[in-house]
Short mmCIF file of C-alpha atoms in Angstrom, two decimals:
data_model
loop_
_atom_site.label_atom_id
_atom_site.label_comp_id
_atom_site.label_asym_id
_atom_site.label_seq_id
_atom_site.Cartn_x
_atom_site.Cartn_y
_atom_site.Cartn_z
CA MET H 20 4.63 25.41 2.94
CA LYS H 21 1.09 24.99 4.49
CA LEU H 22 -0.14 21.86 5.32
CA ASP H 23 -3.72 20.84 4.91
CA GLU H 24 -4.56 20.99 9.51
CA LYS H 25 -7.13 19.92 10.11
CA VAL H 26 -6.52 16.11 8.06
CA VAL H 27 -3.69 15.97 10.25
CA SER H 28 -5.41 16.13 12.70
CA HIS H 29 -8.82 13.85 11.52
CA TYR H 30 -6.03 11.61 10.73
CA GLU H 31 -4.57 11.55 13.92
CA SER H 32 -8.66 10.88 15.58
CA SER H 33 -9.54 8.33 13.00
CA ASP H 34 -10.16 4.67 14.19
CA SER H 35 -7.16 3.70 11.69
CA PRO H 36 -4.33 1.04 13.49
CA VAL H 37 -2.52 2.82 15.53
CA ASP H 38 1.03 1.32 15.48
CA LYS H 39 2.33 2.71 18.77
CA GLU H 40 1.80 4.92 21.45
CA GLY H 41 3.13 5.70 24.53
CA TYR H 42 5.12 8.40 26.09
CA LEU H 43 8.21 9.58 25.22
CA TYR H 44 10.74 12.37 25.81
CA LYS H 45 11.40 14.84 22.96
CA LYS H 46 13.74 17.13 23.47
CA GLY H 47 12.91 20.65 22.52
CA GLU H 48 12.53 22.38 19.10
CA ILE H 49 13.02 26.10 21.26
CA LYS H 50 13.99 24.60 24.30
CA THR H 51 17.25 22.43 24.13
CA SER H 52 15.29 20.12 27.70
CA TYR H 53 13.36 16.71 26.88
CA GLN H 54 9.84 17.16 27.69
CA LYS H 55 7.48 14.73 27.50
CA ARG H 56 4.70 13.57 25.37
CA TRP H 57 2.20 11.12 24.69
CA CYS H 58 3.16 9.77 21.16
CA MET H 59 1.26 8.01 18.82
CA LEU H 60 2.85 6.12 15.16
CA LYS H 61 -0.24 5.90 12.97
CA GLY H 62 1.38 4.63 9.09
CA ASN H 63 4.26 7.66 8.47
CA LEU H 64 3.28 10.49 10.39
CA LEU H 65 4.47 10.65 14.15
CA PHE H 66 1.96 12.60 16.26
CA TYR H 67 2.86 14.12 19.75
CA LYS H 68 1.04 15.67 22.29
CA GLU H 69 1.01 16.75 25.85
CA ARG H 70 -0.78 14.20 27.20
CA PRO H 71 -3.13 11.68 25.93
CA THR H 72 -6.79 12.46 27.31
CA ASP H 73 -5.36 15.89 24.98
CA ARG H 74 -8.16 16.90 22.10
CA ASP H 75 -5.59 19.58 20.66
CA LEU H 76 -1.97 17.60 18.81
CA THR H 77 0.96 19.53 19.65
CA GLY H 78 2.58 18.40 16.24
CA VAL H 79 3.56 15.91 13.35
CA ILE H 80 6.36 14.58 12.04
CA VAL H 81 6.77 12.77 9.04
CA LEU H 82 8.46 10.57 9.15
CA GLU H 83 9.96 10.06 5.13
CA GLY H 84 13.45 10.18 4.42
CA CYS H 85 14.92 10.09 8.10
CA THR H 86 16.90 7.20 9.62
CA VAL H 87 16.34 6.11 12.98
CA GLN H 88 19.91 5.89 15.06
CA LEU H 89 21.13 5.37 18.29
CA CYS H 90 22.90 7.99 19.87
CA GLU H 91 24.90 9.98 22.53
CA SER H 92 22.93 12.22 24.96
CA GLU H 93 23.03 13.02 28.96
CA GLU H 94 20.04 11.34 29.00
CA GLN H 95 18.90 7.04 28.89
CA PHE H 96 17.81 4.97 26.76
CA ALA H 97 17.99 7.98 23.43
CA PHE H 98 17.10 7.09 19.97
CA SER H 99 17.09 10.30 17.08
CA LEU H 100 15.72 10.07 14.02
CA VAL H 101 17.22 11.84 11.45
CA TRP H 102 17.48 13.19 7.57
CA SER H 103 20.48 13.46 6.32
CA GLU H 104 20.00 16.54 3.97
CA PRO H 105 21.96 19.80 4.53
CA GLY H 106 19.38 21.90 6.47
CA LEU H 107 17.25 19.40 7.91
CA ARG H 108 16.66 18.08 11.22
CA THR H 109 17.18 15.50 13.98
CA TYR H 110 14.83 14.69 16.27
CA LYS H 111 16.17 13.12 19.73
CA PHE H 112 13.83 11.19 22.39
CA ALA H 113 14.50 8.70 25.23
CA ALA H 114 12.59 6.11 26.03
CA GLU H 115 11.51 5.27 29.41
CA ASP H 116 13.12 1.38 30.11
CA GLN H 117 15.49 0.00 26.96
CA ASP H 118 12.54 -2.54 26.50
CA SER H 119 10.53 0.81 25.28
CA GLN H 120 13.69 2.69 23.10
CA GLU H 121 14.35 -0.56 21.78
CA SER H 122 10.27 -1.52 20.68
CA TRP H 123 10.05 2.11 18.86
CA ILE H 124 13.38 1.67 17.43
CA LYS H 125 11.98 -1.20 15.51
CA ALA H 126 8.36 0.22 14.78
CA LEU H 127 9.33 4.06 13.24
CA LEU H 128 12.70 1.83 11.42
CA SER H 129 9.40 0.22 9.42
CA ALA H 130 6.87 3.23 9.18
CA ASN H 131 8.32 4.15 6.14
CA HIS H 132 5.21 4.75 3.02
CA SER H 133 8.34 2.65 0.83
CA TYR H 134 9.38 -0.52 3.52
CA LEU H 135 4.67 -1.19 3.29
CA ALA H 136 4.43 -0.80 -0.96
CA LEU H 137 7.40 -3.22 -0.85
CA LEU H 138 6.03 -5.34 1.74
CA VAL H 139 2.72 -5.51 -0.60
CA MET H 140 4.28 -6.04 -3.10
CA ASP H 141 6.01 -8.94 -2.27
CA LEU H 142 2.71 -10.82 -0.82
CA GLU H 143 1.00 -9.78 -3.83
CA LYS H 144 2.75 -11.79 -6.28
CA LYS H 145 2.85 -14.47 -3.94
CA TYR H 146 -0.31 -14.69 -4.16
CA ARG H 147 -1.26 -14.46 -8.10
CA GLY H 148 1.75 -17.43 -8.15
CA GLU H 149 -0.31 -19.41 -5.30
CA ARG H 150 -4.15 -18.31 -6.81
CA LEU H 151 -2.92 -19.53 -10.42
CA GLU H 152 -1.55 -22.48 -8.30
CA GLU H 153 -5.19 -23.20 -7.21
CA GLN H 154 -6.90 -22.59 -10.58
CA LEU H 155 -4.76 -25.51 -12.09
CA CYS H 156 -5.77 -27.84 -9.74
CA GLU H 157 -8.57 -26.77 -9.84
CA SER H 158 -9.17 -27.43 -13.23
CA LEU H 159 -7.34 -30.77 -12.84
CA LEU H 160 -10.00 -31.83 -10.38
CA THR H 161 -12.90 -30.94 -12.35
CA ASP H 162 -12.34 -31.98 -16.09
CA ALA H 163 -12.27 -28.63 -16.72
CA PRO H 164 -9.69 -26.31 -19.18
CA PHE H 165 -8.08 -25.30 -17.73
CA VAL H 166 -8.44 -21.34 -17.58
CA MET H 167 -5.87 -18.31 -16.47
CA PRO H 168 -7.23 -17.98 -13.10
CA SER H 169 -9.41 -14.11 -13.66
CA PHE H 170 -7.55 -11.93 -10.64
CA THR H 171 -10.78 -9.73 -11.15
CA ALA H 172 -12.25 -9.50 -7.62
CA GLU H 173 -13.04 -6.13 -7.55
CA PRO H 174 -13.48 -2.84 -10.60
CA GLY H 175 -10.77 -1.17 -10.62
CA PHE H 176 -8.55 -4.02 -10.23
CA PRO H 177 -5.94 -3.72 -11.84
CA ALA H 178 -6.21 -6.59 -14.18
CA ALA H 179 -9.47 -5.67 -15.01
CA SER H 180 -8.60 -3.02 -17.27
CA CYS H 181 -5.81 -5.33 -18.02
CA LEU H 182 -8.93 -7.24 -19.50
CA SER H 183 -10.64 -5.42 -21.37
CA GLY H 184 -7.62 -4.42 -23.13
CA GLN H 185 -5.43 -0.53 -21.91
CA THR H 186 -2.97 -1.19 -20.86
CA SER H 187 -2.30 -0.89 -16.74
CA THR H 188 -0.69 2.70 -16.28
CA LEU H 189 1.23 1.19 -13.71
CA SER H 190 3.44 -3.08 -13.02
CA SER H 191 0.21 -4.25 -11.21
CA PHE H 192 2.15 -7.41 -11.60
CA PRO H 193 4.74 -6.29 -9.90
CA ALA H 194 8.18 -6.22 -12.28
CA GLN H 195 11.29 -3.45 -12.99
CA GLY H 196 10.34 -2.44 -16.14
CA ALA H 197 10.16 -3.47 -18.97
CA GLY H 198 9.35 -7.00 -17.50
CA ALA H 199 6.18 -6.20 -17.15
CA GLY H 200 4.55 -4.79 -20.93
CA PRO H 201 4.28 -8.59 -22.18
CA MET H 202 3.05 -10.11 -19.35
CA LEU H 203 0.60 -7.76 -18.89
CA GLN H 204 -0.89 -8.62 -22.57
CA ALA H 205 0.06 -11.75 -22.55
CA LEU H 206 -2.86 -12.81 -19.93
CA THR H 207 -5.41 -10.50 -21.48
CA VAL H 208 -5.03 -12.80 -25.09
CA SER H 209 -5.48 -15.95 -22.35
CA SER H 210 -8.56 -14.45 -21.21
CA LYS H 211 -10.13 -13.77 -24.43
CA THR H 212 -9.47 -17.31 -25.65
CA ALA H 213 -9.99 -19.69 -23.61
CA SER H 214 -13.47 -20.43 -22.56
CA LYS H 215 -15.39 -18.22 -20.18
CA ARG H 216 -15.50 -20.01 -16.43
CA SER H 217 -15.67 -17.42 -13.34
CA PRO H 218 -13.48 -18.88 -10.52
CA LYS H 219 -15.22 -20.73 -8.27
CA LEU H 220 -13.22 -20.43 -5.24
CA TRP H 221 -13.13 -16.75 -4.94
CA PRO H 222 -16.22 -15.69 -2.72
CA LYS H 223 -16.83 -11.71 -2.85
CA ARG H 224 -14.21 -9.20 -1.79
CA SER H 225 -14.59 -6.52 0.55
CA ALA H 226 -14.55 -3.14 -1.56
CA ASN H 227 -11.52 -2.02 0.71
CA VAL H 228 -10.01 -4.75 -0.14
CA VAL H 229 -8.24 -4.26 -3.28
CA PRO H 230 -4.31 -5.24 -5.45
CA VAL H 231 -2.81 -1.65 -5.02
CA ASN H 232 -0.39 -0.26 -7.74
CA THR H 233 2.69 0.63 -6.75
CA PRO H 234 5.78 3.32 -7.95
CA ALA H 235 9.07 1.43 -9.06
CA PRO H 236 10.97 -0.10 -5.30
CA PRO H 237 14.35 1.99 -3.97
CA LEU H 238 16.92 -0.38 -3.88
CA GLY H 239 17.97 -1.14 -0.58
CA GLU H 240 17.83 -3.83 2.26
CA TRP H 241 14.57 -5.07 0.95
CA SER H 242 16.04 -6.28 -2.97
CA GLY H 243 17.13 -9.58 -1.44
CA VAL H 244 13.95 -10.02 0.00
CA CYS H 245 11.86 -9.32 -3.61
CA PHE H 246 12.77 -12.26 -6.45
CA SER H 247 13.49 -11.64 -9.26
CA SER H 248 9.50 -11.66 -10.92
CA GLN H 249 9.69 -12.27 -15.15
CA GLU H 250 12.44 -15.35 -14.25
CA ASP H 251 9.46 -16.35 -11.57
CA PHE H 252 6.72 -16.13 -13.33
CA SER H 253 8.28 -17.56 -16.57
CA LYS H 254 9.17 -20.52 -14.69
CA LEU H 255 6.18 -21.46 -13.14
CA HIS H 256 4.35 -21.60 -16.15
CA ASP H 257 6.69 -23.43 -18.08
CA ASP H 258 5.93 -26.24 -15.06
CA PHE H 259 2.66 -25.28 -15.64
CA GLY H 260 1.94 -26.11 -19.31
CA LYS H 261 3.81 -29.18 -19.25
CA GLU H 262 1.16 -30.67 -16.34
CA VAL H 263 -1.45 -29.23 -18.73
CA LYS H 264 0.08 -30.54 -21.86
CA GLU H 265 0.34 -34.03 -20.70
CA LEU H 266 -3.49 -33.79 -19.24
CA ILE H 267 -4.03 -32.69 -22.43
CA ALA H 268 -3.15 -35.34 -24.30
CA ASP H 269 -4.14 -37.78 -21.73
CA TRP H 270 -7.75 -36.48 -22.17
CA SER H 271 -7.16 -37.02 -26.50
CA ARG H 272 -5.58 -40.71 -26.24
CA ARG H 273 -9.37 -40.99 -23.86
CA GLY H 274 -11.78 -39.20 -26.51
CA ARG H 275 -12.94 -36.43 -24.87
CA GLY H 276 -13.82 -34.41 -28.13
CA ASP H 277 -15.61 -30.94 -26.18
CA ASP H 278 -13.50 -29.35 -24.21
CA VAL H 279 -9.65 -29.90 -25.42
CA VAL H 280 -8.05 -27.66 -24.43
CA GLN H 281 -6.16 -25.76 -28.09
CA GLU H 282 -1.88 -25.66 -27.89
CA GLU H 283 -3.01 -22.10 -28.75
CA ASN H 284 -3.76 -20.30 -25.97
CA LEU H 285 -1.14 -21.64 -23.93
CA ILE H 286 0.69 -18.26 -23.85
CA ASP H 287 4.32 -18.20 -24.91
CA PHE H 288 6.66 -16.00 -23.24
CA GLY H 289 8.76 -16.29 -25.71
CA MET Z 2 0.08 22.27 15.19
CA ARG Z 3 3.97 21.91 14.24
CA PHE Z 4 5.56 20.29 11.82
CA ASN Z 5 8.68 19.60 10.57
CA GLU Z 6 8.05 21.32 7.73
CA LYS Z 7 12.09 21.33 6.18
CA GLU Z 8 11.10 18.25 5.16
CA LEU Z 9 8.43 17.44 4.04
CA VAL Z 10 9.30 20.06 1.00
CA SER Z 11 12.49 18.72 0.58
CA LEU Z 12 10.09 14.63 0.57
CA SER Z 13 8.73 17.26 -1.67
CA ARG Z 14 11.18 16.89 -4.86
CA GLN Z 15 11.59 13.29 -3.98
CA PRO Z 16 11.02 11.22 -7.43
CA SER Z 17 7.21 11.44 -7.49
CA GLU Z 18 4.20 8.37 -8.81
CA LYS Z 19 2.81 10.71 -10.29
CA ALA Z 20 2.91 15.06 -11.48
CA ALA Z 21 0.66 17.01 -13.64
CA GLU Z 22 -0.52 20.54 -13.79
CA LEU Z 23 -4.18 20.26 -13.45
CA GLY Z 24 -6.45 22.64 -12.43
CA MET Z 25 -7.05 23.29 -8.92
CA ARG Z 26 -9.37 24.20 -6.89
CA GLY Z 27 -9.04 25.20 -2.81
CA PRO Z 28 -12.38 23.65 -0.55
CA LYS Z 29 -13.79 27.59 0.09
CA LYS Z 30 -15.94 29.21 -0.75
CA GLY Z 31 -14.92 32.38 -3.02
CA ASP Z 32 -11.85 29.56 -4.26
CA VAL Z 33 -11.25 29.60 -7.21
CA VAL Z 34 -9.31 27.55 -9.99
CA LYS Z 35 -5.97 27.84 -10.61
CA LYS Z 36 -3.21 25.81 -12.66
CA ARG Z 37 -0.82 23.92 -10.54
CA LEU Z 38 1.94 21.08 -10.34
CA VAL Z 39 0.36 19.07 -8.57
CA LYS Z 40 2.58 16.41 -7.31
CA LEU Z 41 1.69 12.72 -5.68
CA VAL Z 42 4.56 11.67 -3.48
CA VAL Z 43 3.64 8.83 -1.04
CA ASN Z 44 1.01 9.90 0.71
CA PHE Z 45 0.94 13.58 0.22
CA LEU Z 46 -0.64 15.87 -3.02
CA PHE Z 47 1.83 18.40 -2.65
CA TYR Z 48 1.02 21.55 -5.02
CA PHE Z 49 3.02 24.17 -6.36
CA ARG Z 50 3.29 27.66 -8.73
CA ILE Z 51 4.45 26.47 -12.17
CA ASP Z 52 7.92 26.62 -12.33
CA GLU Z 53 8.14 27.16 -8.10
CA GLU Z 54 10.99 25.52 -6.20
CA GLU Z 55 8.46 25.05 -2.47
CA PRO Z 56 5.29 23.91 -2.73
CA ILE Z 57 2.35 26.42 -1.71
CA GLY Z 58 1.06 23.05 -0.22
CA ALA Z 59 1.06 19.82 1.19
CA LEU Z 60 -2.48 17.14 1.32
CA LEU Z 61 -2.20 14.89 3.44
CA LEU Z 62 -4.09 11.74 1.30
CA GLU Z 63 -5.14 9.56 4.48
CA GLN Z 64 -8.92 9.42 5.38
CA CYS Z 65 -9.98 11.32 1.93
CA ARG Z 66 -12.28 10.39 -0.44
CA VAL Z 67 -10.71 10.52 -4.07
CA GLU Z 68 -14.52 11.48 -6.45
CA ARG Z 69 -14.97 12.21 -9.90
CA GLU Z 70 -16.35 14.08 -10.35
CA ASP Z 71 -17.35 15.10 -14.16
CA SER Z 72 -15.21 13.44 -17.40
CA GLN Z 73 -12.53 15.26 -16.72
CA THR Z 74 -12.77 16.77 -12.46
CA PHE Z 75 -12.01 14.36 -9.59
CA SER Z 76 -12.41 15.98 -6.23
CA ILE Z 77 -10.37 14.88 -2.85
CA ALA Z 78 -13.10 15.14 -0.10
CA PHE Z 79 -11.89 15.98 3.97
CA LEU Z 80 -13.93 14.85 6.79
CA ASP Z 81 -17.54 14.38 4.70
CA GLU Z 82 -17.28 18.33 4.96
CA ALA Z 83 -18.14 20.34 1.04
CA GLU Z 84 -15.73 23.25 3.05
CA ARG Z 85 -12.73 20.91 2.69
CA LYS Z 86 -13.80 19.63 -0.86
CA TYR Z 87 -10.72 20.12 -3.21
CA LEU Z 88 -11.24 19.90 -7.06
CA PHE Z 89 -8.44 18.63 -10.11
CA GLU Z 90 -9.42 19.60 -13.62
CA CYS Z 91 -7.80 17.08 -15.80
CA ASP Z 92 -7.12 17.33 -19.32
CA SER Z 93 -8.61 14.48 -20.40
CA GLU Z 94 -11.04 11.46 -19.65
CA GLU Z 95 -7.72 9.48 -19.07
CA GLN Z 96 -5.79 11.11 -17.36
CA CYS Z 97 -8.55 11.72 -14.59
CA GLY Z 98 -8.47 8.40 -13.40
CA GLU Z 99 -5.41 7.59 -13.30
CA TRP Z 100 -5.60 10.53 -11.18
CA VAL Z 101 -8.24 8.29 -8.83
CA ASP Z 102 -7.11 5.46 -9.07
CA ALA Z 103 -3.11 6.46 -8.11
CA ILE Z 104 -4.15 8.73 -5.40
CA ILE Z 105 -6.23 5.60 -4.10
CA LYS Z 106 -3.80 3.40 -4.12
CA ALA Z 107 -1.96 5.76 -2.22
CA SER Z 108 -3.22 6.04 1.22
CA TYR Z 109 -1.31 4.28 4.09
CA GLU Z 110 -4.64 2.61 5.07
CA PHE Z 111 -5.46 0.87 1.81
CA MET Z 112 -1.62 -0.56 1.19
CA ARG Z 113 -2.45 -1.20 5.32
CA LYS Z 114 -5.93 -3.32 4.20
CA ASN Z 115 -4.51 -5.29 1.00
CA LEU Z 116 -0.88 -5.89 3.44
CA ILE Z 117 -3.70 -7.53 6.00
CA PHE Z 118 -5.68 -9.46 2.94
CA TYR Z 119 -3.02 -10.94 1.25
CA ARG Z 120 -1.72 -11.88 4.50
CA THR Z 121 -4.53 -13.81 5.14
CA GLU Z 122 -5.12 -15.43 1.33
CA ILE Z 123 -1.51 -16.67 1.35
CA HIS Z 124 -2.42 -17.94 4.62
CA ARG Z 125 -4.70 -19.96 3.51
CA LEU Z 126 -3.86 -21.39 0.30
CA THR Z 127 -0.35 -22.15 1.78
CA GLY Z 128 -1.18 -22.74 5.31
CA LYS Z 129 2.19 -20.29 6.48
CA ASP Z 130 2.05 -16.65 7.66
CA PRO Z 131 4.67 -15.16 4.24
CA LEU Z 132 5.24 -11.91 7.13
CA GLU Z 133 7.22 -14.64 8.76
CA GLN Z 134 9.51 -14.73 7.21
CA TYR Z 135 10.76 -12.33 7.13
CA GLY Z 136 9.86 -12.33 11.11
CA ILE Z 137 7.64 -9.67 11.50
CA SER Z 138 3.86 -11.59 11.87
CA ASP Z 139 3.90 -10.40 15.73
CA GLU Z 140 3.90 -6.93 14.85
CA THR Z 141 1.27 -4.44 15.56
CA ARG Z 142 0.93 -2.85 12.55
CA PHE Z 143 -0.83 -6.18 10.49
CA GLN Z 144 -1.48 -7.94 14.16
CA ASP Z 145 -4.99 -7.46 15.23
CA CYS Z 146 -7.23 -7.17 11.54
CA PHE Z 147 -5.44 -10.39 10.95
CA THR Z 148 -5.88 -12.02 14.19
CA ILE Z 149 -9.39 -11.90 14.17
CA LYS Z 150 -9.17 -13.10 10.42
CA MET Z 151 -7.27 -15.72 11.10
CA THR Z 152 -9.44 -16.91 14.37
CA LEU Z 153 -12.75 -17.04 12.07
CA PHE Z 154 -10.72 -19.03 9.14
CA LYS Z 155 -10.17 -21.41 11.97
CA GLU Z 156 -13.32 -21.39 13.47
CA ASN Z 157 -15.32 -21.41 10.08
CA GLN Z 158 -12.40 -24.81 8.09
CA PRO Z 159 -14.72 -28.09 7.64
CA LYS Z 160 -12.92 -30.92 9.84
CA THR Z 161 -11.76 -32.75 5.74
CA SER Z 162 -8.51 -31.24 4.91
CA GLU Z 163 -7.73 -33.48 2.31
CA HIS Z 164 -9.33 -32.51 -1.46
CA LEU Z 165 -6.49 -31.98 -3.91
CA VAL Z 166 -5.13 -35.16 -5.83
#
């Protein structure tokens, strides 16, 4: 199988963040002795070359599908990258001291794509919850009708396609499958019926920063920290709904006819 | 340059975010469009001859520009060089759009930027760093940009903080 090496080298030499770099002793692939190599971790790739100033890379290890383990070795402060499928490799490394060993193991353990994807998904969910709350507070302060916050900050944002009526291909709201459908539809309905009002507290974002659609998370160590999204959002919505209803009732009593939010605007999740 | 080929081939067999038969044209002059099974797994794009087990090749989707060439064609360009532009022909406008979207979002660097954005915003909204509960707020991976942003954020804070009922 070919790997476009120029692309890989370009990534290594680009100014994207380096997650960790330093010397490690790497057990040779042909010779079995440990050789000192300058290693650089970027994303889910571990690059290595003889010296930091070398232009040419000796090699790269794609860190997907492996575990990082302490290992038995004649070398001190050793650890290995293990692919457990038959026929796949184990790469052995040794660090210069214990701190370095621990630090490298920690960095390599969390280098895989899924780890980051799960983390982003989790933060995205928290963020949306906070924005919902912020928007509601703002509405209450300015006596305006509650408008479901438009999560659209940039074109290409998942919510943008949702608002225009297309169904998002991947669930932009973290959901384990079927739950995503009704939620996204509900967001569409709400934005169309409520009055148009751009969220004031929504500053311009840089073009690069657009929330991501992520693949369904693999179950594993992180399943514990991810919330049950559908339950949480429903409850949040109900709680806000109660507050809004009370406010509407209050406004009606005080005779503010103009901006009364219709009952129907509140999304019914059924 | 050495790379862990077997492990990468194994990765190409993993469940995929997206896989379809597309017309693919390589970056070199004289390359023609060929029908390939194109598969997106994490931040790699693998391409196979139809009905073959092992991929012909793999493209790392970092530091690349994904663009719509026309209604049904998209390109992935590396190094801003015309020579390294791969072309992909889809069956529909919709499919083309979905692929462009999926490839952009598959990039590790793209995800990292999103993480930093959410982290900063959640901190702004709640006063708390969301990564603290996971014990990873000091990780270099998310550190530098966040630290810079937080310094700027603190400098720009108004003196009064009471603005909620």
